[in-house]
JSON list of C-alpha atoms in Angstrom, two decimals:
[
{"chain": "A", "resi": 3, "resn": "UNK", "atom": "CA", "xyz": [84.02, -46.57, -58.67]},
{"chain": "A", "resi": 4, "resn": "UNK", "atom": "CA", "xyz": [82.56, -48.58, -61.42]},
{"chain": "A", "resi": 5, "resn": "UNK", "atom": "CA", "xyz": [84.69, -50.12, -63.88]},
{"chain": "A", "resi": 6, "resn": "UNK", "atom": "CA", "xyz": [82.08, -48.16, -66.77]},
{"chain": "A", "resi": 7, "resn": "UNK", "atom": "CA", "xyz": [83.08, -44.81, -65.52]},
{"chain": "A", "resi": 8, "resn": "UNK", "atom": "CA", "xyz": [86.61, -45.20, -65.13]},
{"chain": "A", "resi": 9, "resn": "UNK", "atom": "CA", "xyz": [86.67, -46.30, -69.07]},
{"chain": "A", "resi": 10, "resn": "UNK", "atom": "CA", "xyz": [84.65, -43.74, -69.76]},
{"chain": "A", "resi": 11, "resn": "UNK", "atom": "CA", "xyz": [87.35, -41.37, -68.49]},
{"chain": "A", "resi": 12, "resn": "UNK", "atom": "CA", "xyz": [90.13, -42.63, -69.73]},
{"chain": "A", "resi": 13, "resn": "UNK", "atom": "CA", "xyz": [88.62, -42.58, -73.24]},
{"chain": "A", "resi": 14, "resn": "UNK", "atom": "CA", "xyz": [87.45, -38.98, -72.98]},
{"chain": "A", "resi": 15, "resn": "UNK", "atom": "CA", "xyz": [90.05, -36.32, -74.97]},
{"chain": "A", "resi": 16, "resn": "UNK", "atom": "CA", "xyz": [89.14, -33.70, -72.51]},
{"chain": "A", "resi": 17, "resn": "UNK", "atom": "CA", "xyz": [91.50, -35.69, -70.01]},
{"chain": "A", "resi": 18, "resn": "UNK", "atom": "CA", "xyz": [93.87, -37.55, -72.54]},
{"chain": "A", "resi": 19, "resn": "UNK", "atom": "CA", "xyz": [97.07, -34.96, -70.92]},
{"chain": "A", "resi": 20, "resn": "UNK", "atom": "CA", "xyz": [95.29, -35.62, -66.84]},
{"chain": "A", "resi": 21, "resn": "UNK", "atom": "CA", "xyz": [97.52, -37.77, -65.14]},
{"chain": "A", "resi": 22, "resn": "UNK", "atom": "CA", "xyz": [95.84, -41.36, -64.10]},
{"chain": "A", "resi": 23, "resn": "UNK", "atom": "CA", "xyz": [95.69, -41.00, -60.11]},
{"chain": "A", "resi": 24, "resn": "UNK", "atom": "CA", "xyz": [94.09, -38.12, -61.31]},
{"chain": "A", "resi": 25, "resn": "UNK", "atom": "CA", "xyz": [91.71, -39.30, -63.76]},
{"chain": "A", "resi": 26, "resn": "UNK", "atom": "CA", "xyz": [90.83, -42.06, -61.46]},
{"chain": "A", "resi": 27, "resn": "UNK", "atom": "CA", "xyz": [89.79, -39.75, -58.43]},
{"chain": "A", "resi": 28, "resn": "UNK", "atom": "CA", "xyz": [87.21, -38.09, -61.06]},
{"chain": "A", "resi": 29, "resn": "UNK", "atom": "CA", "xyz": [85.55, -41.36, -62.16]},
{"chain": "A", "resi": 30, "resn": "UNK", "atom": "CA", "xyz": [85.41, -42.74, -58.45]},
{"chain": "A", "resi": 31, "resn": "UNK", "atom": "CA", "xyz": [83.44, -39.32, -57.95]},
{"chain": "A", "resi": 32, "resn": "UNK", "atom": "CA", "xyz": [81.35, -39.04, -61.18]},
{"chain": "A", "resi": 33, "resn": "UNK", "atom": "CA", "xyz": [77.46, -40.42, -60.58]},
{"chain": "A", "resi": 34, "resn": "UNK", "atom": "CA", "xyz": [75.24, -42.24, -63.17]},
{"chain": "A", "resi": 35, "resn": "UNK", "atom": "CA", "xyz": [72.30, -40.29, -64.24]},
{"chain": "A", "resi": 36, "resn": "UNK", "atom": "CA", "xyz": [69.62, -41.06, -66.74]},
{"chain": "A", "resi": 37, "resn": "UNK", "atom": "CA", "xyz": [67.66, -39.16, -68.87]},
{"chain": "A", "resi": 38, "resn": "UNK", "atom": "CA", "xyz": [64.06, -39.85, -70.00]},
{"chain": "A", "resi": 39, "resn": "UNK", "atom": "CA", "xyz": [63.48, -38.67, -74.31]},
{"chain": "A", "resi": 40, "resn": "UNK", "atom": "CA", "xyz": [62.55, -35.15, -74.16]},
{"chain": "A", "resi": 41, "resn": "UNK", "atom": "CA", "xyz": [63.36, -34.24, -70.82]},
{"chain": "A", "resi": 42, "resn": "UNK", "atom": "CA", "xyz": [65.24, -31.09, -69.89]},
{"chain": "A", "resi": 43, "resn": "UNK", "atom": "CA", "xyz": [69.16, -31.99, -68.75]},
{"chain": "A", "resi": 44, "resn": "UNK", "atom": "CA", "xyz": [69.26, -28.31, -67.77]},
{"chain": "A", "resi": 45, "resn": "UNK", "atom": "CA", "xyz": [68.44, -24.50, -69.10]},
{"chain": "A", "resi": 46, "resn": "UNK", "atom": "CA", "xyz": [70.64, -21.74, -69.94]},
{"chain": "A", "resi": 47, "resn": "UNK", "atom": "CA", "xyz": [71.20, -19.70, -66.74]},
{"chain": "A", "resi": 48, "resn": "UNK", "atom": "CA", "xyz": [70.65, -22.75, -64.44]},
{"chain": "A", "resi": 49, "resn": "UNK", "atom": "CA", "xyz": [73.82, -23.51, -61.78]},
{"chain": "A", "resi": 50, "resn": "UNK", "atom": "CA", "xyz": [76.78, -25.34, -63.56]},
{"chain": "A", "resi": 51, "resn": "UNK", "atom": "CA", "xyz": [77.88, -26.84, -60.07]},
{"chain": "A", "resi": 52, "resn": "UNK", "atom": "CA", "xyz": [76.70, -29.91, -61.46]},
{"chain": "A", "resi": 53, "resn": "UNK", "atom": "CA", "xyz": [79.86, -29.71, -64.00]},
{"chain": "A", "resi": 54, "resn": "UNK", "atom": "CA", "xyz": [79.74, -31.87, -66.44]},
{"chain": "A", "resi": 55, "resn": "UNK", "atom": "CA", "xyz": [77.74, -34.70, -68.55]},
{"chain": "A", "resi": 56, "resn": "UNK", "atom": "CA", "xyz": [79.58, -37.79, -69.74]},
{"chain": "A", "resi": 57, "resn": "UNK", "atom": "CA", "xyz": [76.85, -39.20, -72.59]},
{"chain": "A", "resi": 58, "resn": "UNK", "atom": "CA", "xyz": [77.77, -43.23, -72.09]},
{"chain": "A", "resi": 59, "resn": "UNK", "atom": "CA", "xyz": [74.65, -43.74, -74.24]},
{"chain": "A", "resi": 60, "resn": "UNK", "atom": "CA", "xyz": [71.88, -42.10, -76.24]},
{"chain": "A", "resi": 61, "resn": "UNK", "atom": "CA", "xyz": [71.65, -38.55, -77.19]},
{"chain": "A", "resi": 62, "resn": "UNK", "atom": "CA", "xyz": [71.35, -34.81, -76.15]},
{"chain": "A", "resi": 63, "resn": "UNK", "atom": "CA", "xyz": [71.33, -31.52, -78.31]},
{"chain": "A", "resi": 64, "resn": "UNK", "atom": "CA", "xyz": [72.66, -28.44, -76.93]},
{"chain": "A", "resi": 65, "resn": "UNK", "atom": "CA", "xyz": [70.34, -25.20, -77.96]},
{"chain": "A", "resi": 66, "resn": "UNK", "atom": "CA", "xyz": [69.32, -21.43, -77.47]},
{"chain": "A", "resi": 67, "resn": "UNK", "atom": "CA", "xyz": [65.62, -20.43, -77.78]},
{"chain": "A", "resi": 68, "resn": "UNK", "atom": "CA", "xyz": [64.37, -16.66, -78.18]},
{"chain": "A", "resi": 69, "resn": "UNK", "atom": "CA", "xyz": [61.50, -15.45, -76.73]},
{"chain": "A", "resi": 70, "resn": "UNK", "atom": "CA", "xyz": [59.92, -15.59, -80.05]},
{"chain": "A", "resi": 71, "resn": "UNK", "atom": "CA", "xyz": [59.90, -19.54, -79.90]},
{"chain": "A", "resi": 72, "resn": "UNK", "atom": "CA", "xyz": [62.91, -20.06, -82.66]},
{"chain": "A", "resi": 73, "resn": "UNK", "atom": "CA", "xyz": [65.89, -22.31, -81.68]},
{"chain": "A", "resi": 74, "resn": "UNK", "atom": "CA", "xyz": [69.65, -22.49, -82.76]},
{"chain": "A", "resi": 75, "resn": "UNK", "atom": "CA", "xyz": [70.89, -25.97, -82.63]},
{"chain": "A", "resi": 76, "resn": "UNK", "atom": "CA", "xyz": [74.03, -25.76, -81.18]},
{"chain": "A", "resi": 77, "resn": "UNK", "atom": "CA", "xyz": [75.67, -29.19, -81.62]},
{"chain": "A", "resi": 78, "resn": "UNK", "atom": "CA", "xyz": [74.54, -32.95, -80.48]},
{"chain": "A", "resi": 79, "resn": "UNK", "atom": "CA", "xyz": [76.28, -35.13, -78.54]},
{"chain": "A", "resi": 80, "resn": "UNK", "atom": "CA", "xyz": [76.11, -38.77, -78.11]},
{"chain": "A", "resi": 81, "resn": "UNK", "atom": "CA", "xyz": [78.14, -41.55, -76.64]},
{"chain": "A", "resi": 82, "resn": "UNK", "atom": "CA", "xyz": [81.54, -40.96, -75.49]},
{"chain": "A", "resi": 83, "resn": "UNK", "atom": "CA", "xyz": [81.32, -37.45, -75.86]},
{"chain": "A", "resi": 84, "resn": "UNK", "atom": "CA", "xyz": [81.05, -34.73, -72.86]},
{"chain": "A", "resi": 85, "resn": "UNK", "atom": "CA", "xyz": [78.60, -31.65, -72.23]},
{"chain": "A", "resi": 86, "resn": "UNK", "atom": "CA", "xyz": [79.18, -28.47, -70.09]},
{"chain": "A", "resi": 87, "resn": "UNK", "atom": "CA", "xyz": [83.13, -29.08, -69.64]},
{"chain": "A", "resi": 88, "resn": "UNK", "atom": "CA", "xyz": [83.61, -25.47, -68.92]},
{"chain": "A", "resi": 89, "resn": "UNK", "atom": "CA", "xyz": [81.23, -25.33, -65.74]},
{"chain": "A", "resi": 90, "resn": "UNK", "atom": "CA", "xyz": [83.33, -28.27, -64.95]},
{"chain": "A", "resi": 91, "resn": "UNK", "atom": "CA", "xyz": [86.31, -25.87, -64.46]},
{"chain": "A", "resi": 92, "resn": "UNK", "atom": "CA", "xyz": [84.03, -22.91, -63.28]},
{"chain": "A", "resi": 93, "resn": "UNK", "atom": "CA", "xyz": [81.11, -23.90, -62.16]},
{"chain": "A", "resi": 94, "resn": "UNK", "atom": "CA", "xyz": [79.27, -21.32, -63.86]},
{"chain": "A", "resi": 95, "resn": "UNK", "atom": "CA", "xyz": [75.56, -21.12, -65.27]},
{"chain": "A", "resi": 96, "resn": "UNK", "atom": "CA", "xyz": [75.08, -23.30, -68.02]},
{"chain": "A", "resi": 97, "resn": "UNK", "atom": "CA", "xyz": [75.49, -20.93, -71.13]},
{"chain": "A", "resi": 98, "resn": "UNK", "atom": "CA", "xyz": [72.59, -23.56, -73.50]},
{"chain": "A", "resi": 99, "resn": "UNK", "atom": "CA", "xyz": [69.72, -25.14, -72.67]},
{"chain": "A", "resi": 100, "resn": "UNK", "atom": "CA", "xyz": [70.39, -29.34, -73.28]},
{"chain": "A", "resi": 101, "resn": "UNK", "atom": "CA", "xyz": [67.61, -31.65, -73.68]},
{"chain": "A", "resi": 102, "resn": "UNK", "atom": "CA", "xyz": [67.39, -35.28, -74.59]},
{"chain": "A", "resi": 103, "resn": "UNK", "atom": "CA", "xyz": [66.97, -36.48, -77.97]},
{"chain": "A", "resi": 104, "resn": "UNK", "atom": "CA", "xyz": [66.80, -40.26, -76.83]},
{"chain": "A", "resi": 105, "resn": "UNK", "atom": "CA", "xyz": [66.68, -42.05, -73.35]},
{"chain": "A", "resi": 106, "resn": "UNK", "atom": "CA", "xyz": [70.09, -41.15, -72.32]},
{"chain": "A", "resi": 107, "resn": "UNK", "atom": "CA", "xyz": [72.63, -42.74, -69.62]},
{"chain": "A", "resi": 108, "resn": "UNK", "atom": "CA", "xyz": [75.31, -40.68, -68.51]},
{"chain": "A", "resi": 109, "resn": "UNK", "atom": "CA", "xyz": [78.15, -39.64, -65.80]},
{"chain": "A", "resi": 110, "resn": "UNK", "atom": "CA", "xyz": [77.93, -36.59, -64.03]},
{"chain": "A", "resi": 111, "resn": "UNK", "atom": "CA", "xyz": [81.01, -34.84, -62.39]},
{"chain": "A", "resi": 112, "resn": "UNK", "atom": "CA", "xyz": [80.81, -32.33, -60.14]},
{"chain": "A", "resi": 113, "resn": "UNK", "atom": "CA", "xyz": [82.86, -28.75, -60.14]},
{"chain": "A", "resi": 114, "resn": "UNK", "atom": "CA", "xyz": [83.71, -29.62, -56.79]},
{"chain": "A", "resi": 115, "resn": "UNK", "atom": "CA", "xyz": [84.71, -32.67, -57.51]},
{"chain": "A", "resi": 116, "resn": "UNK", "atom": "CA", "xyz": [87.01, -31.41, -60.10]},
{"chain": "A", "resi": 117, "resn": "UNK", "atom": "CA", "xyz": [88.01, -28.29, -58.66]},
{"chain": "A", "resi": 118, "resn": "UNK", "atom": "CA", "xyz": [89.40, -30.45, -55.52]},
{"chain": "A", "resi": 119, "resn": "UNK", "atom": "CA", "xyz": [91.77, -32.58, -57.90]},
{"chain": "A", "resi": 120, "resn": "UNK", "atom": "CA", "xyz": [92.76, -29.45, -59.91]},
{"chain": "A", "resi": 121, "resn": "UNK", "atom": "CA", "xyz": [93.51, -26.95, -56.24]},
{"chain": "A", "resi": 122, "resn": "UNK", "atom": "CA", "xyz": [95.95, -30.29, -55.27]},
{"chain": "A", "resi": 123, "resn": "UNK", "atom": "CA", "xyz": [97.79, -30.71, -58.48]},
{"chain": "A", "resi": 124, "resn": "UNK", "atom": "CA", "xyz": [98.67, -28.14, -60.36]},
{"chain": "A", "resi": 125, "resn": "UNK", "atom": "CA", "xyz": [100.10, -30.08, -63.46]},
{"chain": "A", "resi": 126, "resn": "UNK", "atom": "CA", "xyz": [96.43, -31.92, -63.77]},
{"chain": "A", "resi": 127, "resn": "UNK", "atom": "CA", "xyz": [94.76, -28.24, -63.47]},
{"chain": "A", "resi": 128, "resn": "UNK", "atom": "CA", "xyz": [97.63, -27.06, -66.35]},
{"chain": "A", "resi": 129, "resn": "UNK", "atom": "CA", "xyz": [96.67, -30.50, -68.54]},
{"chain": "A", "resi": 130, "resn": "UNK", "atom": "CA", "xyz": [92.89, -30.13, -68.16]},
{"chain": "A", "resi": 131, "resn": "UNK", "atom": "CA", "xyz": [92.95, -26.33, -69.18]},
{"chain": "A", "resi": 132, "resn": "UNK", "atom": "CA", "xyz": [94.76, -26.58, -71.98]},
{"chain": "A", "resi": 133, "resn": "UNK", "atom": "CA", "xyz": [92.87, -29.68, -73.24]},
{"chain": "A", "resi": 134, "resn": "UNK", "atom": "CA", "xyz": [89.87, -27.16, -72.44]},
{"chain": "A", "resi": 135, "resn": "UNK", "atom": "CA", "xyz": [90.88, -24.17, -74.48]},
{"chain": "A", "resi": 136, "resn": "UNK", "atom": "CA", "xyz": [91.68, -26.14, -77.63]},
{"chain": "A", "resi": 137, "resn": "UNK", "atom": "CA", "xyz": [88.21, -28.34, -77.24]},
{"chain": "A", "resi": 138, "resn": "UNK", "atom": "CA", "xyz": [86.69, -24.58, -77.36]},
{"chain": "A", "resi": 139, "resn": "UNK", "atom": "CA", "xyz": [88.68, -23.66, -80.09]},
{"chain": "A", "resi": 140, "resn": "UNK", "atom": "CA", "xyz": [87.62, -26.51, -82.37]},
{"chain": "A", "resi": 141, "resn": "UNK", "atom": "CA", "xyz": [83.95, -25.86, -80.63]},
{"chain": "A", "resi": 142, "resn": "UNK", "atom": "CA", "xyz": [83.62, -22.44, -82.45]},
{"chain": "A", "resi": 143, "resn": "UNK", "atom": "CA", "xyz": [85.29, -23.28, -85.17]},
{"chain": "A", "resi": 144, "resn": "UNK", "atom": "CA", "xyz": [82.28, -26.33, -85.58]},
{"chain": "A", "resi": 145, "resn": "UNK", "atom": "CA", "xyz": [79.59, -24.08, -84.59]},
{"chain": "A", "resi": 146, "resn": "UNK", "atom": "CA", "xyz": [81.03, -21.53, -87.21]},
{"chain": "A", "resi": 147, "resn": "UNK", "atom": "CA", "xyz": [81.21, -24.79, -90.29]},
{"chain": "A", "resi": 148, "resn": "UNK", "atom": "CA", "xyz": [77.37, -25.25, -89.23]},
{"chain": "A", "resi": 149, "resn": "UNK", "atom": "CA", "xyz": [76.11, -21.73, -89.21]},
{"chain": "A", "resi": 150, "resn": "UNK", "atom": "CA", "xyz": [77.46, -21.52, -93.06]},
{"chain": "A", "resi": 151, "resn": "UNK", "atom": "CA", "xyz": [77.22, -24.90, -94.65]},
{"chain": "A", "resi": 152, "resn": "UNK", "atom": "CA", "xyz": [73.80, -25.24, -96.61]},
{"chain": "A", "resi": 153, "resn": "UNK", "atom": "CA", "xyz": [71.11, -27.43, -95.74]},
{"chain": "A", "resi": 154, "resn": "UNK", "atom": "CA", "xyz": [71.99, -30.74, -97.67]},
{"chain": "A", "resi": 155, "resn": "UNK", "atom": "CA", "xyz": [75.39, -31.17, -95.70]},
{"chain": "A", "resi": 156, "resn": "UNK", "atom": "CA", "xyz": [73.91, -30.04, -92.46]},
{"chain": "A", "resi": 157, "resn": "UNK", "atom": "CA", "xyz": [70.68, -32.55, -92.60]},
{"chain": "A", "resi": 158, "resn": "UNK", "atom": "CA", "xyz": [72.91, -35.28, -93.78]},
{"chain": "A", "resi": 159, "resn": "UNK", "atom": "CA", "xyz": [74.88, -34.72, -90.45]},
{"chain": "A", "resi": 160, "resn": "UNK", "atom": "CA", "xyz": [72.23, -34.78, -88.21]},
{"chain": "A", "resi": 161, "resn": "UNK", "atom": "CA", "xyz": [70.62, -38.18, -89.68]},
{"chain": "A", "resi": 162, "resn": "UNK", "atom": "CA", "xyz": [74.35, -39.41, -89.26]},
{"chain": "A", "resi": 163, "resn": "UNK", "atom": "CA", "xyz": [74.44, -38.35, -85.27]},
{"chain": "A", "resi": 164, "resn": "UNK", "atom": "CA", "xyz": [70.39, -39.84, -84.87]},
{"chain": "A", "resi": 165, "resn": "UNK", "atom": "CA", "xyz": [70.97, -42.84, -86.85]},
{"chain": "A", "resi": 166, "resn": "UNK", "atom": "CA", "xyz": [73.92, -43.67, -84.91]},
{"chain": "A", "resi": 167, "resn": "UNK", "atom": "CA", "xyz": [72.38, -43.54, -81.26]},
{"chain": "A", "resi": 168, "resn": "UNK", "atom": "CA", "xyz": [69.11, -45.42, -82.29]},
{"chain": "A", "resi": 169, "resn": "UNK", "atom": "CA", "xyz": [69.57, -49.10, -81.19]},
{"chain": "A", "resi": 170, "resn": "UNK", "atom": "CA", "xyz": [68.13, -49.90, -84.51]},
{"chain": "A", "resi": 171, "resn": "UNK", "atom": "CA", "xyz": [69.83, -47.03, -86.60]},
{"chain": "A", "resi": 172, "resn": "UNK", "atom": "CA", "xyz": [66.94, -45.80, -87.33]},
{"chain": "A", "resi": 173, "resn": "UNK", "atom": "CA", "xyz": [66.12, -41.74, -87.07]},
{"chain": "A", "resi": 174, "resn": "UNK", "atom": "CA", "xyz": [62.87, -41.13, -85.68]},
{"chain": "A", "resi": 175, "resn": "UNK", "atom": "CA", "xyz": [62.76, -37.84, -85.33]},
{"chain": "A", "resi": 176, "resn": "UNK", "atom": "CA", "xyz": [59.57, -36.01, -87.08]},
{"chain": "A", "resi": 177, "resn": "UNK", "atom": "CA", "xyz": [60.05, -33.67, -89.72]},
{"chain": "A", "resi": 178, "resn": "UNK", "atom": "CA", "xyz": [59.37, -30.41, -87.65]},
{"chain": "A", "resi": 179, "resn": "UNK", "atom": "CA", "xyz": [61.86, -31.94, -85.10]},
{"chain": "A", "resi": 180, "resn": "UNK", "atom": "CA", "xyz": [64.38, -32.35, -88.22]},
{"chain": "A", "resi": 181, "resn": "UNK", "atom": "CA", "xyz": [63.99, -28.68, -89.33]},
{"chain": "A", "resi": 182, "resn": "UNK", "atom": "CA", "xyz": [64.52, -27.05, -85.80]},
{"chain": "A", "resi": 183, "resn": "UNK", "atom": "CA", "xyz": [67.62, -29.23, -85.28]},
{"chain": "A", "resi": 184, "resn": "UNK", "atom": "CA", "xyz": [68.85, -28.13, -88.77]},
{"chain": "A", "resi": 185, "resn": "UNK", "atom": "CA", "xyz": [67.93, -24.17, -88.24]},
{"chain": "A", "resi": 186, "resn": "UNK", "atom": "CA", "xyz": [65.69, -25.06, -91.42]},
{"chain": "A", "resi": 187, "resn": "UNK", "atom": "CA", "xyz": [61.77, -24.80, -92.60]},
{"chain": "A", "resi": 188, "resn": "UNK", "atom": "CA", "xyz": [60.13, -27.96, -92.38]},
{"chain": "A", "resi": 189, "resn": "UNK", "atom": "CA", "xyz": [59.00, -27.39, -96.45]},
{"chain": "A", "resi": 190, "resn": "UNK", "atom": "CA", "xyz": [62.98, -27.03, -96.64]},
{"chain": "A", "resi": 191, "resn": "UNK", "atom": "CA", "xyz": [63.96, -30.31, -95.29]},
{"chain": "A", "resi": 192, "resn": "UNK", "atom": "CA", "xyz": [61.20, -32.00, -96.59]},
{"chain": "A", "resi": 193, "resn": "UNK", "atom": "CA", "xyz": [62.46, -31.36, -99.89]},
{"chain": "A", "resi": 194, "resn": "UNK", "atom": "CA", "xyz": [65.85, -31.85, -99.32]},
{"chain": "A", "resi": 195, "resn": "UNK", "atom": "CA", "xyz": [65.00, -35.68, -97.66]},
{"chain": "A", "resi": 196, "resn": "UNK", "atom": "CA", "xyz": [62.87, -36.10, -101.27]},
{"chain": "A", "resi": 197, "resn": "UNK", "atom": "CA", "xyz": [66.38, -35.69, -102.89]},
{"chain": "A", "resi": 198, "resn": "UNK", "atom": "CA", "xyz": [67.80, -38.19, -100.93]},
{"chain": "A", "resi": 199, "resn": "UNK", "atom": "CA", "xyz": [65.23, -40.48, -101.33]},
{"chain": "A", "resi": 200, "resn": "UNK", "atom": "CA", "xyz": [65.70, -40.43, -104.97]},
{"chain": "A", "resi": 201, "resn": "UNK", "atom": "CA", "xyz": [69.80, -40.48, -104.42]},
{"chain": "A", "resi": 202, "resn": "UNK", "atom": "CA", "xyz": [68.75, -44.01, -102.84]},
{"chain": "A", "resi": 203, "resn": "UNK", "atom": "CA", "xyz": [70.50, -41.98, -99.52]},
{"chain": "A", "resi": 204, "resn": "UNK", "atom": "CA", "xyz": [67.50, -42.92, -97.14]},
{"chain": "A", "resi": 205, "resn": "UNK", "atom": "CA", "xyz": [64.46, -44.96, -97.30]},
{"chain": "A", "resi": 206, "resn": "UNK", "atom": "CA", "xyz": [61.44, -44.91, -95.37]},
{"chain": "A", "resi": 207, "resn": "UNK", "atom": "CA", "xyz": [60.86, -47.53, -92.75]},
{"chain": "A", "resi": 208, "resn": "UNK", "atom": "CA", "xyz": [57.69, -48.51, -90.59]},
{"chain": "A", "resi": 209, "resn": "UNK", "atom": "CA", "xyz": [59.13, -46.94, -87.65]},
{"chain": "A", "resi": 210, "resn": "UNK", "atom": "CA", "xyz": [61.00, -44.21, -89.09]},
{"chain": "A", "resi": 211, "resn": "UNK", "atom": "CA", "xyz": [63.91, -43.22, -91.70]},
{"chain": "A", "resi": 212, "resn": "UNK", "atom": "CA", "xyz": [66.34, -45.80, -92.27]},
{"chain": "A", "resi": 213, "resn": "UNK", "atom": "CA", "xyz": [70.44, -45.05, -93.59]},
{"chain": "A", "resi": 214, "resn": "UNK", "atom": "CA", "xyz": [70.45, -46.90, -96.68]},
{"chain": "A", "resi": 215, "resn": "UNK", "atom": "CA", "xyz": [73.60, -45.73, -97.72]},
{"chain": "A", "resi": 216, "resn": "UNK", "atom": "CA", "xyz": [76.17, -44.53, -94.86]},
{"chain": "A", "resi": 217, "resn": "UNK", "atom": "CA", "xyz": [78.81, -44.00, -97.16]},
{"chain": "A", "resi": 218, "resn": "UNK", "atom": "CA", "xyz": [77.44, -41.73, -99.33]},
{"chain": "A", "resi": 219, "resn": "UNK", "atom": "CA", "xyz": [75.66, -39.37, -97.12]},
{"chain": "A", "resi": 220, "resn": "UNK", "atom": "CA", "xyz": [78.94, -39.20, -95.02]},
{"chain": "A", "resi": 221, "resn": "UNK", "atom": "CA", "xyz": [80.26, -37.98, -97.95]},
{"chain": "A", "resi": 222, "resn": "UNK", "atom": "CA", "xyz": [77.76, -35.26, -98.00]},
{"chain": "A", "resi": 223, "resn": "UNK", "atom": "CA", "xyz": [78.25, -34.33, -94.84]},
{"chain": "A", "resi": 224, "resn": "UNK", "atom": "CA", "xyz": [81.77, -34.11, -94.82]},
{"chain": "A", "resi": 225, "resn": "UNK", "atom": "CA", "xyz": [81.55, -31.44, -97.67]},
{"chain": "A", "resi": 226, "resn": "UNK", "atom": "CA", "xyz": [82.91, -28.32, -97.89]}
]
């Protein structure tokens, strides 16, 4: 077990009420994986007997495409954060398609894995579900907060997330790249980054948009 993935597990919320001999059998079983930019972590349907991603670093977005070729942007998630936590309990098909925003590094823990520690000890199994069912709680609830908030507050949340896994801070997405993530036209967003340009939000850089004031587009994005 490496000393990266037992922090890593420790720190995670999903086990904060998992009992350590517990928590330490799951990190001596988790696996490093890594994920090139752009490449598919898995698609909606796919086997969840993988269980679940631990981000350590970089970024994925979670997503459903329809047949017509538009996408709802589910959520990101970046360091320290997890992905597919319920196949982790069920071992289900993945109910998203996940790709990579960045070169990601990551843990990956198996539903067996998991469903061995939670068949032996019943108060981890009790812990981990109701850690579970309020992470999904708060997940809909965020999903819901995204769906209705307008464009300004959702962009402002995105550069946030992007800014925050580039090594640089930079957000190098493209435009059309912005808009899908943001369930926005590209016309849309373009506009809306011209107003925070001129709010002295953002600024252009060589190699993409740079943060020039965190502060103040937090408080965007933090608004109701």
């Amino acid at each position: 077990m490496s000393i990266e993935a037992r922090r890593a597990i420790d720190r995670l919320p999903l086990f904060s009420g998992v009992p350590e001999a517990a928590r330490a059998r799951l990190a001596a079983a988790a696996r490093p994986v890594r994920y090139r930019e752009g490449e598919v972590v898995f698609r909606r349907g796919d086997s969840g007997a993988d269980g679940m991603l631990l981000v350590l670093d970089g970024l994925v977005r979670l997503h459903l495409a329809t047949g017509a070729g538009r996408e709802l942007t589910l959520g990101l998630a970046g360091a320290g954060e997890p992905v597919g936590e319920v196949a982790l309990v069920d071992g289900g098909p993945r109910s998203a398609d996940c790709t990579a925003l960045t070169p990601v590094s990551a843990l990956l823990v198996r539903h067996a894995d998991a469903a061995a520690v939670l068949a032996e000890d019943h108060a981890t199994a009790l812990a981990l579900l109701r850690t579970l069912a309020a992470r999904l709680r708060r997940t809909t609830e965020q999903v819901e907060a995204v769906g209705l908030r307008p464009l300004p507050q959702r962009l402002a949340a995105a550069l946030l997330k992007l800014a925050a896994a580039d090594p640089a801070g930079l957000v190098r997405l493209p435009q059309g790249q912005l808009a899908a993530l943001v369930a926005a036209t590209r016309p849309k967003v373009n506009l809306a980054l011209v107003e925070f340009r001129a709010a002295r939000l953002v600024e252009p850089s060589r190699a993409g948009l740079r943060i020039s004031d965190p502060p103040g587009l937090r408080a965007l994005a933090e608004t109701d």
